[in-house]
Amino acid sequence: MEALKSFTEEAGFTQVVLGLSGGIDSALTAVMCVDAFGSGNVHGVLMPGPYSSAHSVEDAQALADALDIHTLTMPIVEPYEAFERVFNKACGTPLEAAAAENTQARCRTVCLMALSNSSGWLMVNTGNKSEAMMGYSTLYGDTAGAFAPLGGIYKTDVYALANWRNAQALREGKVAPIPQNTLTKAPSAELSPGQKDESALGIRYADLDQI
């Protein structure tokens, strides 16, 4: 958190922006941003896509409400469908598999970077070490952002820190900021129907992090 605060201030920024997916990585990153800068200086962006579940949006909004941060909702369905049409017209084939998934991630990054550039907010990366080391992230998608608070933290440690931060809040008589559903649901980027991160990786995070 101190590194995040120091980097941001030295770069000349006072406010930050990040995507809120309803998942554990963005949730913990958002909490760290609020701890570092205060809720009034953190902006969360909800960007539901064609395969986003209702609970993801609900979990993201519940987190934002608990943290009392400003939110924007910018669905990426229309931008993604526009890319699909352009791609199909030029290539004669539809966007599929990794190309379709990565295009969704990049649509989100375009929204975040546009907000960063237009509002003077530093964009914070929400990626973790486990996925970065496996190449399970998208160049100019998941890896975009000026600083990655979780970049040196394994996925299992992300969960441990999230649980610790919730427990700390409860000890202080405050509301636990990270929704319980975010802590217990199976991690998923929701870039294709029924997609689960551990299935895509072919290994459980607990085993991956031990390796």
Coordinates of C-alpha atoms in Angstrom, one line a residue:
M1 CA 0.0 0.0 0.0
E2 CA 2.8 2.4 0.9
A3 CA 4.5 1.6 -2.5
L4 CA 1.2 2.3 -4.3
K5 CA 0.8 5.7 -2.5
S6 CA 4.4 6.7 -3.0
F7 CA 4.4 5.8 -6.7
T8 CA 1.2 7.6 -7.4
E9 CA 2.2 10.8 -5.6
E10 CA 5.6 10.9 -7.2
A11 CA 4.0 10.5 -10.6
G12 CA 1.9 13.6 -9.8
F13 CA -1.5 12.0 -9.3
T14 CA -3.9 12.3 -6.4
Q15 CA -6.7 10.1 -7.6
V16 CA -6.9 6.6 -9.1
V17 CA -9.2 4.5 -11.3
L18 CA -9.6 0.7 -11.6
G19 CA -12.0 -1.8 -13.0
L20 CA -14.4 -3.6 -10.6
S21 CA -15.3 -7.0 -11.8
G22 CA -16.8 -8.5 -8.6
G23 CA -13.8 -10.7 -8.3
I24 CA -11.2 -11.0 -5.6
D25 CA -8.3 -9.3 -7.3
S26 CA -10.1 -6.0 -8.1
A27 CA -11.8 -6.1 -4.7
L28 CA -8.6 -6.3 -2.7
T29 CA -6.9 -3.7 -5.0
A30 CA -9.8 -1.3 -4.4
V31 CA -9.5 -1.7 -0.6
M32 CA -5.8 -1.0 -0.9
C33 CA -6.5 2.1 -2.9
V34 CA -9.0 3.4 -0.4
D35 CA -6.6 2.7 2.5
A36 CA -3.9 4.6 0.6
F37 CA -5.8 7.6 -0.8
G38 CA -9.2 7.8 0.9
S39 CA -12.6 6.8 -0.6
G40 CA -13.1 10.2 -2.2
N41 CA -10.0 9.7 -4.4
V42 CA -10.8 6.3 -5.8
H43 CA -13.0 5.7 -8.8
G44 CA -14.4 2.2 -9.7
V45 CA -15.7 1.3 -13.1
L46 CA -18.1 -1.6 -13.6
M47 CA -17.8 -2.9 -17.2
P48 CA -20.2 -5.8 -17.7
G49 CA -19.7 -7.8 -20.9
P50 CA -21.7 -10.3 -22.9
Y51 CA -21.0 -13.1 -20.5
S52 CA -21.0 -11.3 -17.2
S53 CA -23.2 -12.7 -14.5
A54 CA -25.6 -10.7 -12.4
H55 CA -23.8 -11.5 -9.2
S56 CA -20.6 -10.0 -10.6
V57 CA -22.2 -6.6 -11.0
E58 CA -23.9 -7.0 -7.6
D59 CA -20.7 -8.0 -5.8
A60 CA -18.8 -5.1 -7.5
Q61 CA -21.4 -2.6 -6.4
A62 CA -21.6 -4.0 -2.9
L63 CA -17.9 -3.5 -2.6
A64 CA -18.1 0.0 -3.9
D65 CA -20.9 0.8 -1.5
A66 CA -19.0 -0.6 1.5
L67 CA -16.0 1.5 0.5
D68 CA -18.1 4.5 -0.3
I69 CA -16.2 5.1 -3.6
H70 CA -17.5 6.8 -6.8
T71 CA -18.5 4.3 -9.5
L72 CA -19.3 4.4 -13.2
T73 CA -21.0 1.7 -15.2
M74 CA -19.7 1.4 -18.8
P75 CA -20.9 -1.9 -20.4
I76 CA -18.6 -3.2 -23.1
V77 CA -21.2 -5.2 -25.0
E78 CA -21.7 -2.6 -27.8
P79 CA -18.0 -1.9 -28.2
Y80 CA -17.2 -5.6 -28.3
E81 CA -20.0 -6.3 -30.9
A82 CA -18.6 -3.4 -33.0
F83 CA -15.2 -5.1 -33.0
E84 CA -16.8 -8.4 -33.9
R85 CA -18.5 -6.9 -36.9
V86 CA -15.3 -5.1 -38.1
F87 CA -13.3 -8.3 -37.7
N88 CA -15.8 -10.5 -39.4
K89 CA -16.2 -8.1 -42.3
A90 CA -12.4 -7.9 -42.8
C91 CA -11.5 -11.5 -42.3
G92 CA -14.7 -13.4 -43.1
T93 CA -14.5 -15.3 -39.9
P94 CA -16.0 -14.5 -36.4
L95 CA -14.0 -13.6 -33.4
E96 CA -13.5 -16.8 -31.4
A97 CA -11.7 -18.4 -28.5
A98 CA -8.7 -16.4 -27.2
A99 CA -9.2 -13.6 -29.8
A100 CA -12.7 -13.1 -28.5
E101 CA -11.8 -13.2 -24.9
N102 CA -8.8 -10.9 -25.2
T103 CA -10.8 -8.4 -27.3
Q104 CA -13.3 -8.1 -24.4
A105 CA -10.4 -7.5 -21.9
R106 CA -9.0 -4.8 -24.2
C107 CA -12.4 -3.1 -24.6
R108 CA -12.4 -2.7 -20.8
T109 CA -8.8 -1.3 -20.9
V110 CA -9.8 1.3 -23.5
C111 CA -12.6 2.5 -21.2
L112 CA -10.3 2.7 -18.2
M113 CA -7.5 4.5 -20.1
A114 CA -9.9 7.0 -21.6
L115 CA -11.1 7.8 -18.1
S116 CA -7.5 8.1 -16.9
N117 CA -6.5 10.4 -19.7
S118 CA -9.6 12.6 -19.6
S119 CA -9.9 12.9 -15.8
G120 CA -6.3 12.8 -14.7
W121 CA -6.7 9.6 -12.7
L122 CA -3.9 7.1 -12.5
M123 CA -5.0 3.6 -13.7
V124 CA -4.2 0.8 -11.2
N125 CA -3.6 -2.7 -12.4
T126 CA -5.4 -5.5 -10.6
G127 CA -3.4 -8.5 -11.8
N128 CA -1.7 -11.0 -9.4
K129 CA 1.6 -12.9 -9.6
S130 CA 0.2 -16.4 -10.1
E131 CA -1.6 -15.4 -13.3
A132 CA 1.1 -13.2 -14.6
M133 CA 3.7 -16.0 -14.3
M134 CA 1.5 -18.4 -16.1
G135 CA 0.8 -16.0 -19.0
Y136 CA -2.8 -16.1 -18.0
S137 CA -3.3 -12.4 -18.5
T138 CA -3.9 -10.1 -21.5
L139 CA -1.2 -7.8 -22.8
Y140 CA -2.9 -4.3 -22.9
G141 CA -5.8 -5.9 -21.0
D142 CA -5.2 -7.3 -17.6
T143 CA -1.6 -6.1 -17.5
A144 CA -2.5 -2.5 -18.3
G145 CA -2.1 0.1 -15.6
A146 CA 0.7 2.2 -14.1
F147 CA 1.1 0.2 -10.9
A148 CA 0.2 -3.3 -9.8
P149 CA -0.3 -3.6 -6.0
L150 CA -0.9 -7.3 -6.3
G151 CA 1.8 -7.9 -8.9
G152 CA 4.1 -9.7 -6.5
I153 CA 1.3 -11.6 -4.6
Y154 CA 0.2 -15.1 -5.3
K155 CA -3.5 -15.8 -5.8
T156 CA -3.8 -17.8 -2.6
D157 CA -2.2 -14.9 -0.7
V158 CA -4.7 -12.5 -2.3
Y159 CA -7.5 -14.5 -0.6
A160 CA -5.6 -14.6 2.7
L161 CA -5.1 -10.8 2.6
A162 CA -8.7 -10.2 1.7
N163 CA -9.9 -12.3 4.6
W164 CA -7.4 -10.6 7.0
R165 CA -8.6 -7.1 5.8
N166 CA -12.3 -8.1 6.4
A167 CA -11.4 -9.4 9.8
Q168 CA -9.6 -6.2 10.6
A169 CA -12.6 -4.1 9.7
L170 CA -14.9 -6.2 11.9
R171 CA -12.5 -5.9 14.8
E172 CA -12.7 -2.1 14.4
G173 CA -16.5 -2.3 14.4
K174 CA -16.7 -1.5 10.7
V175 CA -18.4 -3.2 7.8
A176 CA -16.3 -5.9 6.1
P177 CA -15.6 -4.3 2.7
I178 CA -15.2 -7.4 0.6
P179 CA -18.5 -9.3 -0.1
Q180 CA -18.6 -12.9 1.1
N181 CA -19.6 -14.1 -2.3
T182 CA -16.5 -12.6 -3.8
L183 CA -14.4 -14.6 -1.3
T184 CA -16.2 -17.9 -1.9
K185 CA -17.2 -18.1 -5.6
A186 CA -15.0 -19.8 -8.1
P187 CA -12.7 -17.3 -9.8
S188 CA -13.8 -16.5 -13.4
A189 CA -12.9 -13.8 -15.9
E190 CA -16.3 -14.4 -17.4
L191 CA -15.1 -14.0 -21.0
S192 CA -16.9 -17.1 -22.3
P193 CA -20.0 -19.1 -21.3
G194 CA -19.3 -21.0 -18.0
Q195 CA -15.6 -20.1 -18.0
K196 CA -13.7 -20.8 -14.7
D197 CA -10.1 -19.7 -14.2
E198 CA -8.8 -22.9 -12.6
S199 CA -10.3 -25.0 -15.4
A200 CA -8.6 -22.8 -18.0
L201 CA -5.3 -23.0 -16.2
G202 CA -5.6 -26.7 -15.8
I203 CA -4.6 -26.5 -12.1
R204 CA -5.9 -25.3 -8.8
Y205 CA -4.4 -22.1 -7.5
A206 CA -3.4 -23.9 -4.3
D207 CA -1.3 -26.3 -6.3
L208 CA 0.0 -23.7 -8.7
D209 CA 1.2 -21.4 -6.0
Q210 CA 3.1 -24.3 -4.3
I211 CA 4.9 -25.0 -7.6

